[in-house]
């Protein structure tokens, strides 16, 4: 049923057919399903995101590790399985893949691992909500998401809604600059901050069309510069949140995490959960809408990347 290659990769039939016949494909991550949203909204959202990709003319490839296989393209049953298991699934970044694969275990792919598996499968564009970055206090904790390193080395365009203010946005931009990752604002000069359309930080370039996004990324690929490109797409105005309100919720969540000594891979899921709970679901509704918005942009852009 799956076409198997020797590198532990299994490409779903619909995705393999699309790639073979030169039709656009958009990769989607699975940590957002298991660790980013509660059940059943996580599964509903994942299926809606896939449908949005189809509605915009591309084939969705939700990515995860299941039973030790790197899967590019999941069935609805596999999405339901991951969504129900939720946090019990290992959140898998680059460093987690070897042991999970060797043991035949499951893993939810972060931005970093989704990029790795997308690139292995030959998928050029990937849509998500927010990326990991340099955490506040990283000057002492050294907590810098592996997502940034992956953007520096793996040739996939990542469409997101910026980064959450749980991160140090200024340091995240500095890191990306050092690593040579172009940060593009789609229709904006300012880095969007996930729940809000603005952050006070500028992007490297503003681009206003899907065609030009694709042209910039194609140029990067042609020059073999290595690494990806970060496209930041602001949340639609009507779903954006009051910056003062959301930032105060985030500040409280960070203070609680520090008090409880939460560190490493657990900090991002902890903060996401706290923010969702404290805003009584308002942030979850925004989160869902921005992911759909990013999936649509990625699908429209994928057509120009063939
Ligand atoms: N930020 C969000 N939503 C998410 C994540 C980050 O707003 O779901 C997830 C993504 O999968 C991202 C990962 O790749 O968390 C980053 O985790 P860490 O900070 O541990 O690298
Ligand atoms: Mn981290």
PDB file of C-alpha atoms and ligand atoms in Angstrom:
ATOM      1  CA  UNK A   1       0.000   0.000   0.000  1.00  0.00           C
ATOM      2  CA  UNK A   2       2.851   2.366   0.823  1.00  0.00           C
ATOM      3  CA  UNK A   3       5.791   2.773  -1.495  1.00  0.00           C
ATOM      4  CA  UNK A   4       8.802   1.926   0.609  1.00  0.00           C
ATOM      5  CA  UNK A   5      12.290   3.231   0.164  1.00  0.00           C
ATOM      6  CA  UNK A   6      15.391   2.116   2.015  1.00  0.00           C
ATOM      7  CA  UNK A   7      15.638   5.172   4.241  1.00  0.00           C
ATOM      8  CA  UNK A   8      12.683   4.280   6.506  1.00  0.00           C
ATOM      9  CA  UNK A   9      10.384   6.570   4.519  1.00  0.00           C
ATOM     10  CA  UNK A  10       6.828   5.596   3.537  1.00  0.00           C
ATOM     11  CA  UNK A  11       5.043   7.935   1.148  1.00  0.00           C
ATOM     12  CA  UNK A  12       1.245   7.639   1.095  1.00  0.00           C
ATOM     13  CA  UNK A  13      -0.218   6.668  -2.303  1.00  0.00           C
ATOM     14  CA  UNK A  14      -1.975  10.011  -2.962  1.00  0.00           C
ATOM     15  CA  UNK A  15       1.208  11.899  -2.137  1.00  0.00           C
ATOM     16  CA  UNK A  16       3.427   9.604  -4.209  1.00  0.00           C
ATOM     17  CA  UNK A  17       1.099   9.948  -7.198  1.00  0.00           C
ATOM     18  CA  UNK A  18       1.017  13.735  -6.903  1.00  0.00           C
ATOM     19  CA  UNK A  19       4.799  13.952  -6.679  1.00  0.00           C
ATOM     20  CA  UNK A  20       5.287  11.561  -9.594  1.00  0.00           C
ATOM     21  CA  UNK A  21       2.889  13.461 -11.827  1.00  0.00           C
ATOM     22  CA  UNK A  22       4.208  16.900 -10.881  1.00  0.00           C
ATOM     23  CA  UNK A  23       1.214  18.111  -8.895  1.00  0.00           C
ATOM     24  CA  UNK A  24       1.630  20.412  -5.874  1.00  0.00           C
ATOM     25  CA  UNK A  25       1.983  18.882  -2.400  1.00  0.00           C
ATOM     26  CA  UNK A  26       1.981  20.619   0.993  1.00  0.00           C
ATOM     27  CA  UNK A  27       3.530  19.032   4.092  1.00  0.00           C
ATOM     28  CA  UNK A  28       1.819  19.428   7.488  1.00  0.00           C
ATOM     29  CA  UNK A  29       3.234  18.671  10.947  1.00  0.00           C
ATOM     30  CA  UNK A  30       1.882  16.401  13.681  1.00  0.00           C
ATOM     31  CA  UNK A  31       3.204  17.865  16.955  1.00  0.00           C
ATOM     32  CA  UNK A  32       0.531  20.515  16.550  1.00  0.00           C
ATOM     33  CA  UNK A  33      -1.984  17.604  16.638  1.00  0.00           C
ATOM     34  CA  UNK A  34      -0.572  15.748  19.651  1.00  0.00           C
ATOM     35  CA  UNK A  35       0.933  18.571  21.716  1.00  0.00           C
ATOM     36  CA  UNK A  36      -0.535  21.775  20.309  1.00  0.00           C
ATOM     37  CA  UNK A  37      -4.284  21.328  20.701  1.00  0.00           C
ATOM     38  CA  UNK A  38      -6.678  19.251  22.844  1.00  0.00           C
ATOM     39  CA  UNK A  39      -8.650  16.266  21.513  1.00  0.00           C
ATOM     40  CA  UNK A  40     -10.976  16.316  19.582  1.00  0.00           C
ATOM     41  CA  UNK A  41     -10.285  19.809  18.201  1.00  0.00           C
ATOM     42  CA  UNK A  42      -6.816  18.631  17.213  1.00  0.00           C
ATOM     43  CA  UNK A  43      -8.163  15.898  14.922  1.00  0.00           C
ATOM     44  CA  UNK A  44     -10.951  18.086  13.532  1.00  0.00           C
ATOM     45  CA  UNK A  45      -8.426  20.812  12.790  1.00  0.00           C
ATOM     46  CA  UNK A  46      -5.924  18.444  11.179  1.00  0.00           C
ATOM     47  CA  UNK A  47      -8.638  17.141   8.829  1.00  0.00           C
ATOM     48  CA  UNK A  48      -9.873  20.663   8.056  1.00  0.00           C
ATOM     49  CA  UNK A  49      -6.319  21.780   7.314  1.00  0.00           C
ATOM     50  CA  UNK A  50      -5.935  18.885   4.878  1.00  0.00           C
ATOM     51  CA  UNK A  51      -9.227  19.834   3.202  1.00  0.00           C
ATOM     52  CA  UNK A  52      -8.106  23.462   2.954  1.00  0.00           C
ATOM     53  CA  UNK A  53      -4.963  22.323   1.146  1.00  0.00           C
ATOM     54  CA  UNK A  54      -7.118  20.338  -1.298  1.00  0.00           C
ATOM     55  CA  UNK A  55      -9.551  23.230  -1.764  1.00  0.00           C
ATOM     56  CA  UNK A  56      -6.577  25.366  -2.771  1.00  0.00           C
ATOM     57  CA  UNK A  57      -5.375  22.907  -5.380  1.00  0.00           C
ATOM     58  CA  UNK A  58      -2.680  20.867  -3.636  1.00  0.00           C
ATOM     59  CA  UNK A  59      -2.364  17.424  -2.034  1.00  0.00           C
ATOM     60  CA  UNK A  60      -1.825  17.393   1.762  1.00  0.00           C
ATOM     61  CA  UNK A  61       0.904  15.253   3.315  1.00  0.00           C
ATOM     62  CA  UNK A  62       0.572  15.201   7.089  1.00  0.00           C
ATOM     63  CA  UNK A  63       3.845  13.896   8.461  1.00  0.00           C
ATOM     64  CA  UNK A  64       4.539  11.709  11.515  1.00  0.00           C
ATOM     65  CA  UNK A  65       6.513   8.691  12.651  1.00  0.00           C
ATOM     66  CA  UNK A  66       4.244   5.671  13.040  1.00  0.00           C
ATOM     67  CA  UNK A  67       5.568   2.300  14.128  1.00  0.00           C
ATOM     68  CA  UNK A  68       9.072   3.469  13.301  1.00  0.00           C
ATOM     69  CA  UNK A  69       8.220   4.483   9.717  1.00  0.00           C
ATOM     70  CA  UNK A  70       8.715   8.078   8.578  1.00  0.00           C
ATOM     71  CA  UNK A  71       5.332   8.772   7.001  1.00  0.00           C
ATOM     72  CA  UNK A  72       4.694  11.442   4.409  1.00  0.00           C
ATOM     73  CA  UNK A  73       0.902  11.411   4.197  1.00  0.00           C
ATOM     74  CA  UNK A  74      -1.390   9.964   6.855  1.00  0.00           C
ATOM     75  CA  UNK A  75      -4.814   8.371   6.600  1.00  0.00           C
ATOM     76  CA  UNK A  76      -7.722   9.869   8.564  1.00  0.00           C
ATOM     77  CA  UNK A  77      -7.446   6.834  10.884  1.00  0.00           C
ATOM     78  CA  UNK A  78      -3.783   7.570  11.563  1.00  0.00           C
ATOM     79  CA  UNK A  79      -4.602  11.207  12.346  1.00  0.00           C
ATOM     80  CA  UNK A  80      -7.348  10.073  14.730  1.00  0.00           C
ATOM     81  CA  UNK A  81      -4.924   7.602  16.361  1.00  0.00           C
ATOM     82  CA  UNK A  82      -2.287  10.293  16.987  1.00  0.00           C
ATOM     83  CA  UNK A  83      -4.862  12.847  18.115  1.00  0.00           C
ATOM     84  CA  UNK A  84      -6.350  10.489  20.688  1.00  0.00           C
ATOM     85  CA  UNK A  85      -2.935   9.486  22.037  1.00  0.00           C
ATOM     86  CA  UNK A  86      -2.025  13.168  22.304  1.00  0.00           C
ATOM     87  CA  UNK A  87       0.854  13.937  24.655  1.00  0.00           C
ATOM     88  CA  UNK A  88       1.519  10.198  25.074  1.00  0.00           C
ATOM     89  CA  UNK A  89       3.139  10.291  21.622  1.00  0.00           C
ATOM     90  CA  UNK A  90       6.832  11.245  21.743  1.00  0.00           C
ATOM     91  CA  UNK A  91       7.420  14.780  20.522  1.00  0.00           C
ATOM     92  CA  UNK A  92      10.081  14.047  17.944  1.00  0.00           C
ATOM     93  CA  UNK A  93      12.742  16.495  16.911  1.00  0.00           C
ATOM     94  CA  UNK A  94      15.851  15.657  14.826  1.00  0.00           C
ATOM     95  CA  UNK A  95      17.634  14.011  17.753  1.00  0.00           C
ATOM     96  CA  UNK A  96      14.698  11.666  18.432  1.00  0.00           C
ATOM     97  CA  UNK A  97      14.429  10.016  15.014  1.00  0.00           C
ATOM     98  CA  UNK A  98      17.189   7.386  15.294  1.00  0.00           C
ATOM     99  CA  UNK A  99      15.907   5.672  18.454  1.00  0.00           C
ATOM    100  CA  UNK A 100      12.209   5.930  17.512  1.00  0.00           C
ATOM    101  CA  UNK A 101      12.888   4.357  14.117  1.00  0.00           C
ATOM    102  CA  UNK A 102      15.137   1.630  15.519  1.00  0.00           C
ATOM    103  CA  UNK A 103      12.520   0.745  18.146  1.00  0.00           C
ATOM    104  CA  UNK A 104       9.566   0.939  15.769  1.00  0.00           C
ATOM    105  CA  UNK A 105       7.833   3.584  17.872  1.00  0.00           C
ATOM    106  CA  UNK A 106       5.559   6.538  17.135  1.00  0.00           C
ATOM    107  CA  UNK A 107       6.624  10.154  17.054  1.00  0.00           C
ATOM    108  CA  UNK A 108       4.875  13.461  16.471  1.00  0.00           C
ATOM    109  CA  UNK A 109       6.971  15.564  14.152  1.00  0.00           C
ATOM    110  CA  UNK A 110       7.943  19.115  15.074  1.00  0.00           C
ATOM    111  CA  UNK A 111       8.723  21.730  12.451  1.00  0.00           C
ATOM    112  CA  UNK A 112      12.300  20.391  12.338  1.00  0.00           C
ATOM    113  CA  UNK A 113      11.412  16.740  11.705  1.00  0.00           C
ATOM    114  CA  UNK A 114       8.550  17.594   9.377  1.00  0.00           C
ATOM    115  CA  UNK A 115      11.068  19.523   7.259  1.00  0.00           C
ATOM    116  CA  UNK A 116      13.477  16.559   7.293  1.00  0.00           C
ATOM    117  CA  UNK A 117      10.825  14.060   6.176  1.00  0.00           C
ATOM    118  CA  UNK A 118       9.273  16.466   3.651  1.00  0.00           C
ATOM    119  CA  UNK A 119      12.698  16.975   2.062  1.00  0.00           C
ATOM    120  CA  UNK A 120      13.303  13.201   1.954  1.00  0.00           C
ATOM    121  CA  UNK A 121       9.965  12.764   0.164  1.00  0.00           C
ATOM    122  CA  UNK A 122      10.641  15.617  -2.277  1.00  0.00           C
ATOM    123  CA  UNK A 123       8.070  18.045  -0.835  1.00  0.00           C
ATOM    124  CA  UNK A 124       9.112  21.694  -1.054  1.00  0.00           C
ATOM    125  CA  UNK A 125       6.562  23.541   1.063  1.00  0.00           C
ATOM    126  CA  UNK A 126       5.186  23.039   4.538  1.00  0.00           C
ATOM    127  CA  UNK A 127       2.446  24.867   6.446  1.00  0.00           C
ATOM    128  CA  UNK A 128       2.118  25.115  10.211  1.00  0.00           C
ATOM    129  CA  UNK A 129       1.023  27.503  12.977  1.00  0.00           C
ATOM    130  CA  UNK A 130       4.092  28.735  14.797  1.00  0.00           C
ATOM    131  CA  UNK A 131       7.736  27.714  14.751  1.00  0.00           C
ATOM    132  CA  UNK A 132      10.013  27.130  17.702  1.00  0.00           C
ATOM    133  CA  UNK A 133      12.745  29.694  18.299  1.00  0.00           C
ATOM    134  CA  UNK A 134      15.033  31.241  20.854  1.00  0.00           C
ATOM    135  CA  UNK A 135      13.309  31.110  24.230  1.00  0.00           C
ATOM    136  CA  UNK A 136      13.212  34.041  26.585  1.00  0.00           C
ATOM    137  CA  UNK A 137      16.113  33.565  28.998  1.00  0.00           C
ATOM    138  CA  UNK A 138      18.081  31.524  26.442  1.00  0.00           C
ATOM    139  CA  UNK A 139      21.229  33.411  27.441  1.00  0.00           C
ATOM    140  CA  UNK A 140      21.273  31.189  30.533  1.00  0.00           C
ATOM    141  CA  UNK A 141      19.160  28.142  29.564  1.00  0.00           C
ATOM    142  CA  UNK A 142      20.548  27.805  25.993  1.00  0.00           C
ATOM    143  CA  UNK A 143      17.027  26.758  24.971  1.00  0.00           C
ATOM    144  CA  UNK A 144      17.005  27.346  21.239  1.00  0.00           C
ATOM    145  CA  UNK A 145      14.598  25.244  19.195  1.00  0.00           C
ATOM    146  CA  UNK A 146      16.051  22.740  16.761  1.00  0.00           C
ATOM    147  CA  UNK A 147      13.546  24.234  14.293  1.00  0.00           C
ATOM    148  CA  UNK A 148      15.960  27.119  13.672  1.00  0.00           C
ATOM    149  CA  UNK A 149      18.880  24.837  12.928  1.00  0.00           C
ATOM    150  CA  UNK A 150      16.690  22.861  10.547  1.00  0.00           C
ATOM    151  CA  UNK A 151      15.672  26.027   8.712  1.00  0.00           C
ATOM    152  CA  UNK A 152      19.393  26.639   8.312  1.00  0.00           C
ATOM    153  CA  UNK A 153      20.097  23.269   6.684  1.00  0.00           C
ATOM    154  CA  UNK A 154      17.016  21.685   5.078  1.00  0.00           C
ATOM    155  CA  UNK A 155      15.565  23.060   1.825  1.00  0.00           C
ATOM    156  CA  UNK A 156      11.866  23.442   2.633  1.00  0.00           C
ATOM    157  CA  UNK A 157       9.745  26.602   2.624  1.00  0.00           C
ATOM    158  CA  UNK A 158       7.940  26.920   5.956  1.00  0.00           C
ATOM    159  CA  UNK A 159       4.735  28.967   6.043  1.00  0.00           C
ATOM    160  CA  UNK A 160       3.788  30.027   9.578  1.00  0.00           C
ATOM    161  CA  UNK A 161       2.062  32.863  11.427  1.00  0.00           C
ATOM    162  CA  UNK A 162       5.331  34.076  12.926  1.00  0.00           C
ATOM    163  CA  UNK A 163       6.389  32.990  16.375  1.00  0.00           C
ATOM    164  CA  UNK A 164       4.578  33.190  19.667  1.00  0.00           C
ATOM    165  CA  UNK A 165       5.654  35.735  22.230  1.00  0.00           C
ATOM    166  CA  UNK A 166       6.582  32.763  24.454  1.00  0.00           C
ATOM    167  CA  UNK A 167       9.860  33.220  22.549  1.00  0.00           C
ATOM    168  CA  UNK A 168      12.344  36.049  22.399  1.00  0.00           C
ATOM    169  CA  UNK A 169      11.385  37.294  18.926  1.00  0.00           C
ATOM    170  CA  UNK A 170      14.359  39.626  18.594  1.00  0.00           C
ATOM    171  CA  UNK A 171      16.878  36.880  19.375  1.00  0.00           C
ATOM    172  CA  UNK A 172      15.006  34.453  17.112  1.00  0.00           C
ATOM    173  CA  UNK A 173      15.446  36.892  14.201  1.00  0.00           C
ATOM    174  CA  UNK A 174      19.136  37.365  15.068  1.00  0.00           C
ATOM    175  CA  UNK A 175      19.661  33.607  15.025  1.00  0.00           C
ATOM    176  CA  UNK A 176      17.936  33.232  11.661  1.00  0.00           C
ATOM    177  CA  UNK A 177      20.047  36.042  10.234  1.00  0.00           C
ATOM    178  CA  UNK A 178      23.256  34.370  11.428  1.00  0.00           C
ATOM    179  CA  UNK A 179      22.123  31.099   9.861  1.00  0.00           C
ATOM    180  CA  UNK A 180      21.243  32.705   6.529  1.00  0.00           C
ATOM    181  CA  UNK A 181      17.516  32.024   6.629  1.00  0.00           C
ATOM    182  CA  UNK A 182      15.411  34.602   4.766  1.00  0.00           C
ATOM    183  CA  UNK A 183      12.446  35.782   6.846  1.00  0.00           C
ATOM    184  CA  UNK A 184       9.659  36.954   4.572  1.00  0.00           C
ATOM    185  CA  UNK A 185       6.525  38.841   5.583  1.00  0.00           C
ATOM    186  CA  UNK A 186       3.613  37.920   3.341  1.00  0.00           C
ATOM    187  CA  UNK A 187       1.888  41.237   2.719  1.00  0.00           C
ATOM    188  CA  UNK A 188       3.553  42.770   5.763  1.00  0.00           C
ATOM    189  CA  UNK A 189       6.760  44.539   6.771  1.00  0.00           C
ATOM    190  CA  UNK A 190       6.436  43.345  10.339  1.00  0.00           C
ATOM    191  CA  UNK A 191       7.015  39.933  11.862  1.00  0.00           C
ATOM    192  CA  UNK A 192       3.594  38.667  12.947  1.00  0.00           C
ATOM    193  CA  UNK A 193       3.469  37.272  16.487  1.00  0.00           C
ATOM    194  CA  UNK A 194       1.104  34.359  15.926  1.00  0.00           C
ATOM    195  CA  UNK A 195      -2.014  35.653  17.776  1.00  0.00           C
ATOM    196  CA  UNK A 196      -1.333  39.198  16.632  1.00  0.00           C
ATOM    197  CA  UNK A 197      -0.481  40.679  13.243  1.00  0.00           C
ATOM    198  CA  UNK A 198       2.356  42.792  14.578  1.00  0.00           C
ATOM    199  CA  UNK A 199       5.305  42.392  16.936  1.00  0.00           C
ATOM    200  CA  UNK A 200       7.347  45.556  16.590  1.00  0.00           C
ATOM    201  CA  UNK A 201      10.070  43.609  14.710  1.00  0.00           C
ATOM    202  CA  UNK A 202      10.676  43.970  10.992  1.00  0.00           C
ATOM    203  CA  UNK A 203      11.005  41.092   8.544  1.00  0.00           C
ATOM    204  CA  UNK A 204      13.853  40.891   6.025  1.00  0.00           C
ATOM    205  CA  UNK A 205      11.594  41.290   3.001  1.00  0.00           C
ATOM    206  CA  UNK A 206       7.949  41.929   2.321  1.00  0.00           C
ATOM    207  CA  UNK A 207       6.506  39.844  -0.523  1.00  0.00           C
ATOM    208  CA  UNK A 208       2.929  40.313  -1.736  1.00  0.00           C
ATOM    209  CA  UNK A 209       2.323  37.405  -4.110  1.00  0.00           C
ATOM    210  CA  UNK A 210       2.547  33.619  -4.059  1.00  0.00           C
ATOM    211  CA  UNK A 211       4.440  33.719  -7.337  1.00  0.00           C
ATOM    212  CA  UNK A 212       7.163  35.913  -5.887  1.00  0.00           C
ATOM    213  CA  UNK A 213       7.432  33.732  -2.761  1.00  0.00           C
ATOM    214  CA  UNK A 214       8.056  30.769  -5.026  1.00  0.00           C
ATOM    215  CA  UNK A 215      10.516  32.705  -7.197  1.00  0.00           C
ATOM    216  CA  UNK A 216      12.632  33.652  -4.169  1.00  0.00           C
ATOM    217  CA  UNK A 217      12.702  30.085  -2.908  1.00  0.00           C
ATOM    218  CA  UNK A 218      13.453  28.678  -6.367  1.00  0.00           C
ATOM    219  CA  UNK A 219      16.395  31.082  -6.592  1.00  0.00           C
ATOM    220  CA  UNK A 220      17.649  29.829  -3.235  1.00  0.00           C
ATOM    221  CA  UNK A 221      17.403  26.218  -4.399  1.00  0.00           C
ATOM    222  CA  UNK A 222      19.078  26.954  -7.735  1.00  0.00           C
ATOM    223  CA  UNK A 223      22.055  28.558  -6.013  1.00  0.00           C
ATOM    224  CA  UNK A 224      22.293  25.542  -3.693  1.00  0.00           C
ATOM    225  CA  UNK A 225      22.605  27.829  -0.692  1.00  0.00           C
ATOM    226  CA  UNK A 226      21.194  25.125   1.551  1.00  0.00           C
ATOM    227  CA  UNK A 227      18.471  25.595   4.102  1.00  0.00           C
ATOM    228  CA  UNK A 228      14.917  26.789   3.954  1.00  0.00           C
ATOM    229  CA  UNK A 229      12.944  29.994   3.872  1.00  0.00           C
ATOM    230  CA  UNK A 230      10.558  31.259   6.514  1.00  0.00           C
ATOM    231  CA  UNK A 231       7.333  32.810   5.273  1.00  0.00           C
ATOM    232  CA  UNK A 232       5.391  34.595   7.996  1.00  0.00           C
ATOM    233  CA  UNK A 233       1.718  35.104   7.244  1.00  0.00           C
ATOM    234  CA  UNK A 234      -0.257  37.323   9.630  1.00  0.00           C
ATOM    235  CA  UNK A 235      -3.382  35.924  11.277  1.00  0.00           C
ATOM    236  CA  UNK A 236      -6.529  37.274   9.543  1.00  0.00           C
ATOM    237  CA  UNK A 237      -7.556  40.521  11.217  1.00  0.00           C
ATOM    238  CA  UNK A 238     -10.899  39.252  12.496  1.00  0.00           C
ATOM    239  CA  UNK A 239      -9.290  36.400  14.422  1.00  0.00           C
ATOM    240  CA  UNK A 240      -6.363  38.349  15.848  1.00  0.00           C
ATOM    241  CA  UNK A 241      -6.206  38.905  19.606  1.00  0.00           C
ATOM    242  CA  UNK A 242      -5.599  41.942  21.773  1.00  0.00           C
ATOM    243  CA  UNK A 243      -1.796  42.087  22.158  1.00  0.00           C
ATOM    244  CA  UNK A 244      -1.827  43.369  25.746  1.00  0.00           C
ATOM    245  CA  UNK A 245      -4.223  40.671  26.841  1.00  0.00           C
ATOM    246  CA  UNK A 246      -2.462  37.754  25.150  1.00  0.00           C
ATOM    247  CA  UNK A 247       0.984  38.968  26.199  1.00  0.00           C
ATOM    248  CA  UNK A 248      -0.065  39.179  29.842  1.00  0.00           C
ATOM    249  CA  UNK A 249      -1.385  35.609  29.650  1.00  0.00           C
ATOM    250  CA  UNK A 250       1.912  34.493  28.096  1.00  0.00           C
ATOM    251  CA  UNK A 251       3.956  36.298  30.777  1.00  0.00           C
ATOM    252  CA  UNK A 252       1.993  34.524  33.505  1.00  0.00           C
ATOM    253  CA  UNK A 253       2.451  31.146  31.815  1.00  0.00           C
ATOM    254  CA  UNK A 254       6.220  31.690  31.555  1.00  0.00           C
ATOM    255  CA  UNK A 255       6.402  32.690  35.219  1.00  0.00           C
ATOM    256  CA  UNK A 256       4.545  29.506  36.172  1.00  0.00           C
ATOM    257  CA  UNK A 257       6.838  27.353  34.018  1.00  0.00           C
ATOM    258  CA  UNK A 258       9.881  28.905  35.681  1.00  0.00           C
ATOM    259  CA  UNK A 259       8.431  28.361  39.160  1.00  0.00           C
ATOM    260  CA  UNK A 260       7.738  24.721  38.350  1.00  0.00           C
ATOM    261  CA  UNK A 261      11.136  24.196  36.749  1.00  0.00           C
ATOM    262  CA  UNK A 262       9.711  23.033  33.423  1.00  0.00           C
ATOM    263  CA  UNK A 263      12.459  22.734  30.828  1.00  0.00           C
ATOM    264  CA  UNK A 264      13.597  21.268  27.553  1.00  0.00           C
ATOM    265  CA  UNK A 265      11.088  19.775  25.132  1.00  0.00           C
ATOM    266  CA  UNK A 266       8.278  20.101  27.695  1.00  0.00           C
ATOM    267  CA  UNK A 267       8.305  23.862  27.919  1.00  0.00           C
ATOM    268  CA  UNK A 268       6.655  24.703  24.589  1.00  0.00           C
ATOM    269  CA  UNK A 269       3.715  22.249  25.031  1.00  0.00           C
ATOM    270  CA  UNK A 270       3.293  23.454  28.622  1.00  0.00           C
ATOM    271  CA  UNK A 271       3.089  27.105  27.574  1.00  0.00           C
ATOM    272  CA  UNK A 272       0.717  26.343  24.679  1.00  0.00           C
ATOM    273  CA  UNK A 273      -1.608  24.446  27.013  1.00  0.00           C
ATOM    274  CA  UNK A 274      -1.562  27.146  29.689  1.00  0.00           C
ATOM    275  CA  UNK A 275      -2.287  29.910  27.210  1.00  0.00           C
ATOM    276  CA  UNK A 276      -5.195  27.938  25.703  1.00  0.00           C
ATOM    277  CA  UNK A 277      -6.662  27.204  29.139  1.00  0.00           C
ATOM    278  CA  UNK A 278      -6.256  30.730  30.493  1.00  0.00           C
ATOM    279  CA  UNK A 279      -7.902  32.355  27.480  1.00  0.00           C
ATOM    280  CA  UNK A 280     -10.871  29.987  27.755  1.00  0.00           C
ATOM    281  CA  UNK A 281     -10.463  28.658  24.255  1.00  0.00           C
ATOM    282  CA  UNK A 282     -10.240  32.063  22.571  1.00  0.00           C
ATOM    283  CA  UNK A 283      -6.606  31.451  21.669  1.00  0.00           C
ATOM    284  CA  UNK A 284      -7.466  27.972  20.373  1.00  0.00           C
ATOM    285  CA  UNK A 285     -10.016  29.449  17.968  1.00  0.00           C
ATOM    286  CA  UNK A 286      -7.395  31.916  16.701  1.00  0.00           C
ATOM    287  CA  UNK A 287      -4.827  29.147  16.450  1.00  0.00           C
ATOM    288  CA  UNK A 288      -7.139  27.042  14.258  1.00  0.00           C
ATOM    289  CA  UNK A 289      -7.901  29.956  11.940  1.00  0.00           C
ATOM    290  CA  UNK A 290      -4.289  30.940  11.414  1.00  0.00           C
ATOM    291  CA  UNK A 291      -3.294  27.362  10.579  1.00  0.00           C
ATOM    292  CA  UNK A 292      -6.064  27.189   7.955  1.00  0.00           C
ATOM    293  CA  UNK A 293      -4.890  30.529   6.558  1.00  0.00           C
ATOM    294  CA  UNK A 294      -1.303  29.255   6.316  1.00  0.00           C
ATOM    295  CA  UNK A 295      -2.374  25.987   4.690  1.00  0.00           C
ATOM    296  CA  UNK A 296      -4.227  27.923   1.988  1.00  0.00           C
ATOM    297  CA  UNK A 297      -1.228  30.175   1.282  1.00  0.00           C
ATOM    298  CA  UNK A 298       1.151  27.202   1.168  1.00  0.00           C
ATOM    299  CA  UNK A 299      -1.136  25.358  -1.265  1.00  0.00           C
ATOM    300  CA  UNK A 300      -1.434  28.374  -3.579  1.00  0.00           C
ATOM    301  CA  UNK A 301       2.350  28.834  -3.463  1.00  0.00           C
ATOM    302  CA  UNK A 302       3.109  25.145  -4.073  1.00  0.00           C
ATOM    303  CA  UNK A 303       1.729  25.464  -7.627  1.00  0.00           C
ATOM    304  CA  UNK A 304       4.552  27.859  -8.475  1.00  0.00           C
ATOM    305  CA  UNK A 305       7.232  25.606  -7.007  1.00  0.00           C
ATOM    306  CA  UNK A 306       6.861  22.739  -9.452  1.00  0.00           C
TER     307      UNK A 306
HETATM  308  N1  LIG B   1       4.747  26.775  18.501  1.00  0.00           N
HETATM  309  C1  LIG B   1       3.409  26.872  18.346  1.00  0.00           C
HETATM  310  N2  LIG B   1       2.687  25.750  18.170  1.00  0.00           N
HETATM  311  C2  LIG B   1       3.272  24.516  18.140  1.00  0.00           C
HETATM  312  C3  LIG B   1       4.676  24.432  18.289  1.00  0.00           C
HETATM  313  C4  LIG B   1       5.374  25.573  18.468  1.00  0.00           C
HETATM  314  O1  LIG B   1       2.894  27.968  18.364  1.00  0.00           O
HETATM  315  O2  LIG B   1       2.569  23.512  17.990  1.00  0.00           O
HETATM  316  C5  LIG B   1       5.350  23.089  18.195  1.00  0.00           C
HETATM  317  C6  LIG B   1       5.879  22.861  16.782  1.00  0.00           C
HETATM  318  O3  LIG B   1       5.804  21.486  16.473  1.00  0.00           O
HETATM  319  C7  LIG B   1       7.332  23.282  16.901  1.00  0.00           C
HETATM  320  C8  LIG B   1       7.656  22.790  18.281  1.00  0.00           C
HETATM  321  O4  LIG B   1       8.178  22.720  15.922  1.00  0.00           O
HETATM  322  O5  LIG B   1       6.496  23.061  19.056  1.00  0.00           O
HETATM  323  C9  LIG B   1       8.869  23.462  18.866  1.00  0.00           C
HETATM  324  O6  LIG B   1       9.220  22.839  20.046  1.00  0.00           O
HETATM  325  P1  LIG B   1      10.586  23.224  20.765  1.00  0.00           P
HETATM  326  O7  LIG B   1      10.392  24.655  21.199  1.00  0.00           O
HETATM  327  O8  LIG B   1      10.706  22.277  21.899  1.00  0.00           O
HETATM  328  O9  LIG B   1      11.669  23.085  19.740  1.00  0.00           O
HETATM  329 MN1  LIG B   2      13.811  23.707  23.389  1.00  0.00          MN
END
